[in-house]
Amino acid sequence: MDKEKICQLILAYIKDFDPSEYHQYGNIPALYKLGYERQSIKEAIWSLVSRELAYIDFESGSPVLSDIIITDYGRKYLEDTEISPYDQDDYMNYLLQNVPDLDNTIKFYLRESLDTFATKNYLSSVFCLGAASERLILLLQENYCSALDKAECTAQKDKISKLHNIKPIYETIHKDFVQIENPKRGGYRYFGYNLWEKLDSQVQHVFSLIRTSRNEAGHPKEITNIDKLDAHSHLVIFPRYCITVYEVINILESKSLPTGIVF
């Protein structure tokens, strides 16, 4: 078992421990009874401490018998271990299993985001994740244009060329998608209800959240406080956001669009 899995096991083991009560299962020797090599347990403990997921309570006894106590951030991490930025290989494998043809530029910036998160450079992590998100929206725009007929594709490219940042580009695409799907008139004939709900709410919200944080991280001004929880939460929600956009791209590649959208 790799170190990250042992870290998760330790957190799950100590999460209900009440340090105010007498116990025997929250201290270091108790963790050795989990069945893994002592060195692996020690490395996992210090990994948890360095990442502020747990701390060692030296007041609970001698250093050898000290308690390992989960932090609030550790509890949040434990809730999110399905997609954990701390386990980079599992994180990327999860995304690639769902999006086998993930764009190389997105992969590059996403790995940079994970790497800088691991070294506690949260500002850089959010900035790189924003770059991955921007590339994702540009791919959506490219595939949308390709799905239009020739005249409408030309008109779409002309419209996009006059826009100078990613926010109005996304808003233009979304406006067209609303016209295609026509949800207020009981539409949902192109994307379908479930995908449209994710596209209209989840994607729009996550795109806006990551874009705002990236702007705060990337524009020279007063020092911006991007903390660990911000960077962590952005990385946790990114895979589902990316998967949804690729679902839309796959539909654009496989179904003809109705005409009369752009003009």
PDB file of C-alpha atoms in Angstrom:
ATOM      1  CA  MET A   1       0.000   0.000   0.000  1.00  0.00           C
ATOM      2  CA  ASP A   2       1.381   3.431  -0.912  1.00  0.00           C
ATOM      3  CA  LYS A   3       1.989   6.181   1.646  1.00  0.00           C
ATOM      4  CA  GLU A   4      -1.095   8.220   0.703  1.00  0.00           C
ATOM      5  CA  LYS A   5      -3.396   5.261   1.336  1.00  0.00           C
ATOM      6  CA  ILE A   6      -1.750   4.721   4.739  1.00  0.00           C
ATOM      7  CA  CYS A   7      -2.291   8.439   5.483  1.00  0.00           C
ATOM      8  CA  GLN A   8      -5.996   8.059   4.695  1.00  0.00           C
ATOM      9  CA  LEU A   9      -6.194   4.937   6.852  1.00  0.00           C
ATOM     10  CA  ILE A  10      -4.594   6.711   9.818  1.00  0.00           C
ATOM     11  CA  LEU A  11      -6.970   9.680   9.509  1.00  0.00           C
ATOM     12  CA  ALA A  12      -9.971   7.358   9.331  1.00  0.00           C
ATOM     13  CA  TYR A  13      -8.636   5.508  12.385  1.00  0.00           C
ATOM     14  CA  ILE A  14      -8.182   8.626  14.561  1.00  0.00           C
ATOM     15  CA  LYS A  15     -11.039  10.811  13.302  1.00  0.00           C
ATOM     16  CA  ASP A  16     -13.440   9.927  16.146  1.00  0.00           C
ATOM     17  CA  PHE A  17     -10.820  10.113  18.884  1.00  0.00           C
ATOM     18  CA  ASP A  18     -11.664  12.565  21.703  1.00  0.00           C
ATOM     19  CA  PRO A  19      -8.365  13.845  23.164  1.00  0.00           C
ATOM     20  CA  SER A  20     -10.132  14.830  26.402  1.00  0.00           C
ATOM     21  CA  GLU A  21     -10.909  11.200  27.194  1.00  0.00           C
ATOM     22  CA  TYR A  22      -8.580   8.401  28.225  1.00  0.00           C
ATOM     23  CA  HIS A  23      -7.811   6.116  25.329  1.00  0.00           C
ATOM     24  CA  GLN A  24      -5.236   3.746  23.935  1.00  0.00           C
ATOM     25  CA  TYR A  25      -5.799   3.915  20.190  1.00  0.00           C
ATOM     26  CA  GLY A  26      -4.770   7.460  19.236  1.00  0.00           C
ATOM     27  CA  ASN A  27      -1.094   7.298  20.113  1.00  0.00           C
ATOM     28  CA  ILE A  28       1.827   6.347  17.925  1.00  0.00           C
ATOM     29  CA  PRO A  29       2.334   2.763  19.221  1.00  0.00           C
ATOM     30  CA  ALA A  30      -1.373   2.074  18.587  1.00  0.00           C
ATOM     31  CA  LEU A  31      -0.896   3.031  14.945  1.00  0.00           C
ATOM     32  CA  TYR A  32       1.846   0.437  14.609  1.00  0.00           C
ATOM     33  CA  LYS A  33      -0.872  -2.170  15.198  1.00  0.00           C
ATOM     34  CA  LEU A  34      -2.546  -1.257  11.901  1.00  0.00           C
ATOM     35  CA  GLY A  35      -0.403  -3.904  10.274  1.00  0.00           C
ATOM     36  CA  TYR A  36       2.086  -1.898   8.224  1.00  0.00           C
ATOM     37  CA  GLU A  37       5.829  -1.479   8.602  1.00  0.00           C
ATOM     38  CA  ARG A  38       6.809   0.970  11.324  1.00  0.00           C
ATOM     39  CA  GLN A  39       8.826   3.062   8.886  1.00  0.00           C
ATOM     40  CA  SER A  40       5.806   3.406   6.592  1.00  0.00           C
ATOM     41  CA  ILE A  41       3.642   4.499   9.531  1.00  0.00           C
ATOM     42  CA  LYS A  42       6.254   7.048  10.648  1.00  0.00           C
ATOM     43  CA  GLU A  43       6.556   8.513   7.143  1.00  0.00           C
ATOM     44  CA  ALA A  44       2.765   8.738   6.869  1.00  0.00           C
ATOM     45  CA  ILE A  45       2.496  10.485  10.253  1.00  0.00           C
ATOM     46  CA  TRP A  46       5.033  13.149   9.289  1.00  0.00           C
ATOM     47  CA  SER A  47       3.369  13.568   5.915  1.00  0.00           C
ATOM     48  CA  LEU A  48       0.062  14.273   7.699  1.00  0.00           C
ATOM     49  CA  VAL A  49       1.734  16.715  10.091  1.00  0.00           C
ATOM     50  CA  SER A  50       3.622  18.594   7.341  1.00  0.00           C
ATOM     51  CA  ARG A  51       0.375  19.048   5.403  1.00  0.00           C
ATOM     52  CA  GLU A  52      -1.529  20.181   8.529  1.00  0.00           C
ATOM     53  CA  LEU A  53      -3.943  17.252   8.256  1.00  0.00           C
ATOM     54  CA  ALA A  54      -3.034  16.110  11.771  1.00  0.00           C
ATOM     55  CA  TYR A  55      -0.799  17.197  14.636  1.00  0.00           C
ATOM     56  CA  ILE A  56       1.163  15.496  17.375  1.00  0.00           C
ATOM     57  CA  ASP A  57      -0.057  16.337  20.882  1.00  0.00           C
ATOM     58  CA  PHE A  58       3.162  16.209  22.910  1.00  0.00           C
ATOM     59  CA  GLU A  59       1.259  17.156  26.062  1.00  0.00           C
ATOM     60  CA  SER A  60      -0.589  13.842  26.050  1.00  0.00           C
ATOM     61  CA  GLY A  61       2.417  11.863  27.265  1.00  0.00           C
ATOM     62  CA  SER A  62       5.998  11.119  26.444  1.00  0.00           C
ATOM     63  CA  PRO A  63       7.052  11.780  22.816  1.00  0.00           C
ATOM     64  CA  VAL A  64       6.848   8.045  22.131  1.00  0.00           C
ATOM     65  CA  LEU A  65       3.267   7.842  23.455  1.00  0.00           C
ATOM     66  CA  SER A  66       2.046  11.173  22.033  1.00  0.00           C
ATOM     67  CA  ASP A  67      -1.397  11.309  20.461  1.00  0.00           C
ATOM     68  CA  ILE A  68      -1.963  11.937  16.751  1.00  0.00           C
ATOM     69  CA  ILE A  69      -4.967  14.256  16.406  1.00  0.00           C
ATOM     70  CA  ILE A  70      -6.832  15.067  13.207  1.00  0.00           C
ATOM     71  CA  THR A  71      -7.295  18.750  12.277  1.00  0.00           C
ATOM     72  CA  ASP A  72     -10.437  20.308  10.797  1.00  0.00           C
ATOM     73  CA  TYR A  73      -8.633  20.459   7.475  1.00  0.00           C
ATOM     74  CA  GLY A  74      -7.799  16.755   7.874  1.00  0.00           C
ATOM     75  CA  ARG A  75     -11.499  15.979   8.263  1.00  0.00           C
ATOM     76  CA  LYS A  76     -12.271  17.879   5.064  1.00  0.00           C
ATOM     77  CA  TYR A  77      -9.473  16.027   3.293  1.00  0.00           C
ATOM     78  CA  LEU A  78     -10.894  12.714   4.480  1.00  0.00           C
ATOM     79  CA  GLU A  79     -14.308  13.637   3.059  1.00  0.00           C
ATOM     80  CA  ASP A  80     -12.727  14.443  -0.318  1.00  0.00           C
ATOM     81  CA  THR A  81     -10.424  11.445  -0.683  1.00  0.00           C
ATOM     82  CA  GLU A  82     -12.409  10.154  -3.667  1.00  0.00           C
ATOM     83  CA  ILE A  83     -10.503  12.806  -5.646  1.00  0.00           C
ATOM     84  CA  SER A  84      -7.523  13.950  -3.601  1.00  0.00           C
ATOM     85  CA  PRO A  85      -5.000  16.519  -4.880  1.00  0.00           C
ATOM     86  CA  TYR A  86      -2.477  14.956  -2.498  1.00  0.00           C
ATOM     87  CA  ASP A  87      -2.478  11.687  -4.422  1.00  0.00           C
ATOM     88  CA  GLN A  88      -1.440  12.992  -7.826  1.00  0.00           C
ATOM     89  CA  ASP A  89      -1.321   9.633  -9.599  1.00  0.00           C
ATOM     90  CA  ASP A  90      -4.810   8.612  -8.457  1.00  0.00           C
ATOM     91  CA  TYR A  91      -6.104  12.113  -9.236  1.00  0.00           C
ATOM     92  CA  MET A  92      -4.809  12.020 -12.814  1.00  0.00           C
ATOM     93  CA  ASN A  93      -5.831   8.381 -13.297  1.00  0.00           C
ATOM     94  CA  TYR A  94      -9.387   9.205 -12.214  1.00  0.00           C
ATOM     95  CA  LEU A  95      -9.568  12.034 -14.729  1.00  0.00           C
ATOM     96  CA  LEU A  96      -7.947  10.068 -17.561  1.00  0.00           C
ATOM     97  CA  GLN A  97     -10.258   7.108 -17.005  1.00  0.00           C
ATOM     98  CA  ASN A  98     -13.183   9.446 -17.580  1.00  0.00           C
ATOM     99  CA  VAL A  99     -11.488  11.579 -20.268  1.00  0.00           C
ATOM    100  CA  PRO A 100      -9.007   9.300 -22.093  1.00  0.00           C
ATOM    101  CA  ASP A 101      -8.311  11.922 -24.774  1.00  0.00           C
ATOM    102  CA  LEU A 102      -7.629  14.751 -22.313  1.00  0.00           C
ATOM    103  CA  ASP A 103      -5.862  17.629 -24.043  1.00  0.00           C
ATOM    104  CA  ASN A 104      -2.082  17.731 -23.443  1.00  0.00           C
ATOM    105  CA  THR A 105      -2.101  21.427 -22.523  1.00  0.00           C
ATOM    106  CA  ILE A 106      -4.740  20.788 -19.866  1.00  0.00           C
ATOM    107  CA  LYS A 107      -2.681  17.870 -18.540  1.00  0.00           C
ATOM    108  CA  PHE A 108       0.439  20.027 -18.367  1.00  0.00           C
ATOM    109  CA  TYR A 109      -1.153  22.870 -16.422  1.00  0.00           C
ATOM    110  CA  LEU A 110      -3.097  20.501 -14.201  1.00  0.00           C
ATOM    111  CA  ARG A 111       0.075  18.644 -13.214  1.00  0.00           C
ATOM    112  CA  GLU A 112       1.767  21.989 -12.531  1.00  0.00           C
ATOM    113  CA  SER A 113      -1.193  22.917 -10.329  1.00  0.00           C
ATOM    114  CA  LEU A 114      -0.913  19.646  -8.409  1.00  0.00           C
ATOM    115  CA  ASP A 115       2.872  19.980  -8.059  1.00  0.00           C
ATOM    116  CA  THR A 116       2.713  23.523  -6.716  1.00  0.00           C
ATOM    117  CA  PHE A 117      -0.145  22.586  -4.381  1.00  0.00           C
ATOM    118  CA  ALA A 118       2.016  19.796  -2.940  1.00  0.00           C
ATOM    119  CA  THR A 119       4.802  22.305  -2.221  1.00  0.00           C
ATOM    120  CA  LYS A 120       2.300  24.719  -0.588  1.00  0.00           C
ATOM    121  CA  ASN A 121       2.572  27.316  -3.355  1.00  0.00           C
ATOM    122  CA  TYR A 122      -1.175  27.849  -3.423  1.00  0.00           C
ATOM    123  CA  LEU A 123      -1.138  31.041  -5.483  1.00  0.00           C
ATOM    124  CA  SER A 124       0.774  29.250  -8.258  1.00  0.00           C
ATOM    125  CA  SER A 125      -1.506  26.232  -7.985  1.00  0.00           C
ATOM    126  CA  VAL A 126      -4.645  28.315  -8.546  1.00  0.00           C
ATOM    127  CA  PHE A 127      -3.002  30.221 -11.400  1.00  0.00           C
ATOM    128  CA  CYS A 128      -2.054  27.001 -13.243  1.00  0.00           C
ATOM    129  CA  LEU A 129      -5.487  25.498 -12.648  1.00  0.00           C
ATOM    130  CA  GLY A 130      -7.012  28.641 -14.165  1.00  0.00           C
ATOM    131  CA  ALA A 131      -4.866  28.137 -17.262  1.00  0.00           C
ATOM    132  CA  ALA A 132      -6.134  24.543 -17.550  1.00  0.00           C
ATOM    133  CA  SER A 133      -9.723  25.772 -17.188  1.00  0.00           C
ATOM    134  CA  GLU A 134      -9.229  28.445 -19.846  1.00  0.00           C
ATOM    135  CA  ARG A 135      -7.837  25.880 -22.283  1.00  0.00           C
ATOM    136  CA  LEU A 136     -10.856  23.668 -21.570  1.00  0.00           C
ATOM    137  CA  ILE A 137     -13.285  26.456 -22.516  1.00  0.00           C
ATOM    138  CA  LEU A 138     -11.307  27.274 -25.664  1.00  0.00           C
ATOM    139  CA  LEU A 139     -11.562  23.598 -26.672  1.00  0.00           C
ATOM    140  CA  LEU A 140     -15.305  23.778 -26.107  1.00  0.00           C
ATOM    141  CA  GLN A 141     -15.485  26.856 -28.334  1.00  0.00           C
ATOM    142  CA  GLU A 142     -13.413  25.187 -31.078  1.00  0.00           C
ATOM    143  CA  ASN A 143     -15.575  22.070 -31.082  1.00  0.00           C
ATOM    144  CA  TYR A 144     -18.760  24.127 -31.032  1.00  0.00           C
ATOM    145  CA  CYS A 145     -17.591  26.081 -34.066  1.00  0.00           C
ATOM    146  CA  SER A 146     -16.654  22.862 -35.886  1.00  0.00           C
ATOM    147  CA  ALA A 147     -20.162  21.521 -35.312  1.00  0.00           C
ATOM    148  CA  LEU A 148     -21.757  24.522 -37.067  1.00  0.00           C
ATOM    149  CA  ASP A 149     -22.238  24.721 -40.798  1.00  0.00           C
ATOM    150  CA  LYS A 150     -19.556  26.596 -42.739  1.00  0.00           C
ATOM    151  CA  ALA A 151     -21.267  30.015 -42.823  1.00  0.00           C
ATOM    152  CA  GLU A 152     -22.190  29.955 -39.142  1.00  0.00           C
ATOM    153  CA  CYS A 153     -18.709  28.743 -38.172  1.00  0.00           C
ATOM    154  CA  THR A 154     -17.204  31.725 -39.995  1.00  0.00           C
ATOM    155  CA  ALA A 155     -19.619  34.075 -38.226  1.00  0.00           C
ATOM    156  CA  GLN A 156     -18.815  32.471 -34.865  1.00  0.00           C
ATOM    157  CA  LYS A 157     -15.065  32.847 -35.398  1.00  0.00           C
ATOM    158  CA  ASP A 158     -15.556  36.490 -36.344  1.00  0.00           C
ATOM    159  CA  LYS A 159     -17.592  37.084 -33.184  1.00  0.00           C
ATOM    160  CA  ILE A 160     -15.029  35.372 -30.960  1.00  0.00           C
ATOM    161  CA  SER A 161     -12.079  37.188 -32.569  1.00  0.00           C
ATOM    162  CA  LYS A 162     -13.459  40.478 -31.253  1.00  0.00           C
ATOM    163  CA  LEU A 163     -13.424  39.229 -27.659  1.00  0.00           C
ATOM    164  CA  HIS A 164     -10.272  39.664 -25.624  1.00  0.00           C
ATOM    165  CA  ASN A 165     -10.619  37.384 -22.615  1.00  0.00           C
ATOM    166  CA  ILE A 166     -12.155  34.069 -21.668  1.00  0.00           C
ATOM    167  CA  LYS A 167     -15.235  35.348 -19.772  1.00  0.00           C
ATOM    168  CA  PRO A 168     -17.087  36.889 -22.764  1.00  0.00           C
ATOM    169  CA  ILE A 169     -16.051  33.904 -24.905  1.00  0.00           C
ATOM    170  CA  TYR A 170     -17.722  31.546 -22.444  1.00  0.00           C
ATOM    171  CA  GLU A 171     -20.772  33.802 -22.124  1.00  0.00           C
ATOM    172  CA  THR A 172     -21.154  33.869 -25.937  1.00  0.00           C
ATOM    173  CA  ILE A 173     -21.027  30.079 -26.143  1.00  0.00           C
ATOM    174  CA  HIS A 174     -23.451  29.664 -23.259  1.00  0.00           C
ATOM    175  CA  LYS A 175     -25.908  32.106 -24.816  1.00  0.00           C
ATOM    176  CA  ASP A 176     -25.860  30.069 -28.041  1.00  0.00           C
ATOM    177  CA  PHE A 177     -26.320  26.835 -26.097  1.00  0.00           C
ATOM    178  CA  VAL A 178     -29.390  28.295 -24.379  1.00  0.00           C
ATOM    179  CA  GLN A 179     -30.809  29.046 -27.819  1.00  0.00           C
ATOM    180  CA  ILE A 180     -30.017  25.517 -29.004  1.00  0.00           C
ATOM    181  CA  GLU A 181     -31.505  23.770 -25.981  1.00  0.00           C
ATOM    182  CA  ASN A 182     -34.366  26.208 -25.366  1.00  0.00           C
ATOM    183  CA  PRO A 183     -34.986  24.950 -21.792  1.00  0.00           C
ATOM    184  CA  LYS A 184     -37.742  27.482 -20.991  1.00  0.00           C
ATOM    185  CA  ARG A 185     -39.901  25.956 -23.718  1.00  0.00           C
ATOM    186  CA  GLY A 186     -39.370  22.368 -22.592  1.00  0.00           C
ATOM    187  CA  GLY A 187     -36.497  21.743 -24.973  1.00  0.00           C
ATOM    188  CA  TYR A 188     -33.552  19.560 -23.933  1.00  0.00           C
ATOM    189  CA  ARG A 189     -33.545  17.921 -27.362  1.00  0.00           C
ATOM    190  CA  TYR A 190     -29.849  18.352 -28.068  1.00  0.00           C
ATOM    191  CA  PHE A 191     -27.865  17.916 -24.841  1.00  0.00           C
ATOM    192  CA  GLY A 192     -30.618  16.277 -22.826  1.00  0.00           C
ATOM    193  CA  TYR A 193     -31.958  17.384 -19.461  1.00  0.00           C
ATOM    194  CA  ASN A 194     -29.271  15.881 -17.185  1.00  0.00           C
ATOM    195  CA  LEU A 195     -26.301  17.176 -19.154  1.00  0.00           C
ATOM    196  CA  TRP A 196     -27.939  20.569 -19.646  1.00  0.00           C
ATOM    197  CA  GLU A 197     -28.464  20.922 -15.894  1.00  0.00           C
ATOM    198  CA  LYS A 198     -24.762  20.253 -15.294  1.00  0.00           C
ATOM    199  CA  LEU A 199     -23.739  22.561 -18.124  1.00  0.00           C
ATOM    200  CA  ASP A 200     -26.053  25.378 -17.083  1.00  0.00           C
ATOM    201  CA  SER A 201     -25.260  25.325 -13.362  1.00  0.00           C
ATOM    202  CA  GLN A 202     -22.193  23.298 -12.424  1.00  0.00           C
ATOM    203  CA  VAL A 203     -19.962  24.273 -15.347  1.00  0.00           C
ATOM    204  CA  GLN A 204     -20.984  27.924 -15.244  1.00  0.00           C
ATOM    205  CA  HIS A 205     -20.364  28.148 -11.502  1.00  0.00           C
ATOM    206  CA  VAL A 206     -17.014  26.308 -11.482  1.00  0.00           C
ATOM    207  CA  PHE A 207     -15.724  28.207 -14.520  1.00  0.00           C
ATOM    208  CA  SER A 208     -16.557  31.520 -12.821  1.00  0.00           C
ATOM    209  CA  LEU A 209     -15.013  30.435  -9.506  1.00  0.00           C
ATOM    210  CA  ILE A 210     -11.719  29.255 -11.021  1.00  0.00           C
ATOM    211  CA  ARG A 211     -11.518  32.242 -13.400  1.00  0.00           C
ATOM    212  CA  THR A 212     -12.007  34.717 -10.543  1.00  0.00           C
ATOM    213  CA  SER A 213      -9.341  33.052  -8.415  1.00  0.00           C
ATOM    214  CA  ARG A 214      -6.954  32.869 -11.343  1.00  0.00           C
ATOM    215  CA  ASN A 215      -7.420  36.602 -12.008  1.00  0.00           C
ATOM    216  CA  GLU A 216      -6.739  37.377  -8.355  1.00  0.00           C
ATOM    217  CA  ALA A 217      -3.605  35.221  -8.478  1.00  0.00           C
ATOM    218  CA  GLY A 218      -2.325  36.456 -11.826  1.00  0.00           C
ATOM    219  CA  HIS A 219      -2.793  40.222 -11.871  1.00  0.00           C
ATOM    220  CA  PRO A 220      -0.134  42.379 -10.178  1.00  0.00           C
ATOM    221  CA  LYS A 221      -1.733  44.178  -7.226  1.00  0.00           C
ATOM    222  CA  GLU A 222      -1.838  43.877  -3.459  1.00  0.00           C
ATOM    223  CA  ILE A 223      -0.810  40.448  -2.194  1.00  0.00           C
ATOM    224  CA  THR A 224      -3.758  38.105  -2.694  1.00  0.00           C
ATOM    225  CA  ASN A 225      -4.473  35.571   0.012  1.00  0.00           C
ATOM    226  CA  ILE A 226      -5.116  32.271  -1.759  1.00  0.00           C
ATOM    227  CA  ASP A 227      -5.043  29.781   1.074  1.00  0.00           C
ATOM    228  CA  LYS A 228      -4.799  26.012   1.202  1.00  0.00           C
ATOM    229  CA  LEU A 229      -8.560  25.484   1.441  1.00  0.00           C
ATOM    230  CA  ASP A 230      -9.153  27.619  -1.670  1.00  0.00           C
ATOM    231  CA  ALA A 231      -6.570  25.731  -3.722  1.00  0.00           C
ATOM    232  CA  HIS A 232      -7.711  22.360  -2.381  1.00  0.00           C
ATOM    233  CA  SER A 233     -11.403  22.935  -3.101  1.00  0.00           C
ATOM    234  CA  HIS A 234     -10.659  24.169  -6.644  1.00  0.00           C
ATOM    235  CA  LEU A 235      -8.614  21.056  -7.424  1.00  0.00           C
ATOM    236  CA  VAL A 236     -11.294  18.768  -5.973  1.00  0.00           C
ATOM    237  CA  ILE A 237     -14.074  20.186  -8.170  1.00  0.00           C
ATOM    238  CA  PHE A 238     -12.005  20.479 -11.359  1.00  0.00           C
ATOM    239  CA  PRO A 239     -12.257  16.817 -12.535  1.00  0.00           C
ATOM    240  CA  ARG A 240     -16.077  16.735 -12.557  1.00  0.00           C
ATOM    241  CA  TYR A 241     -16.132  20.119 -14.298  1.00  0.00           C
ATOM    242  CA  CYS A 242     -13.669  18.867 -16.912  1.00  0.00           C
ATOM    243  CA  ILE A 243     -15.585  15.605 -17.426  1.00  0.00           C
ATOM    244  CA  THR A 244     -18.840  17.512 -18.009  1.00  0.00           C
ATOM    245  CA  VAL A 245     -17.259  19.824 -20.602  1.00  0.00           C
ATOM    246  CA  TYR A 246     -15.858  16.801 -22.434  1.00  0.00           C
ATOM    247  CA  GLU A 247     -19.315  15.200 -22.414  1.00  0.00           C
ATOM    248  CA  VAL A 248     -20.566  18.312 -24.204  1.00  0.00           C
ATOM    249  CA  ILE A 249     -17.636  18.176 -26.645  1.00  0.00           C
ATOM    250  CA  ASN A 250     -18.391  14.514 -27.423  1.00  0.00           C
ATOM    251  CA  ILE A 251     -22.002  15.380 -28.248  1.00  0.00           C
ATOM    252  CA  LEU A 252     -20.884  18.268 -30.462  1.00  0.00           C
ATOM    253  CA  GLU A 253     -18.666  15.827 -32.346  1.00  0.00           C
ATOM    254  CA  SER A 254     -21.413  13.241 -32.801  1.00  0.00           C
ATOM    255  CA  LYS A 255     -24.635  15.208 -33.471  1.00  0.00           C
ATOM    256  CA  SER A 256     -25.535  17.839 -36.038  1.00  0.00           C
ATOM    257  CA  LEU A 257     -26.448  21.242 -34.660  1.00  0.00           C
ATOM    258  CA  PRO A 258     -29.630  23.026 -35.687  1.00  0.00           C
ATOM    259  CA  THR A 259     -29.043  25.921 -38.091  1.00  0.00           C
ATOM    260  CA  GLY A 260     -29.810  29.603 -37.527  1.00  0.00           C
ATOM    261  CA  ILE A 261     -27.963  29.942 -34.226  1.00  0.00           C
ATOM    262  CA  VAL A 262     -25.289  32.522 -34.900  1.00  0.00           C
ATOM    263  CA  PHE A 263     -27.107  34.892 -37.262  1.00  0.00           C
TER     264      PHE A 263
END
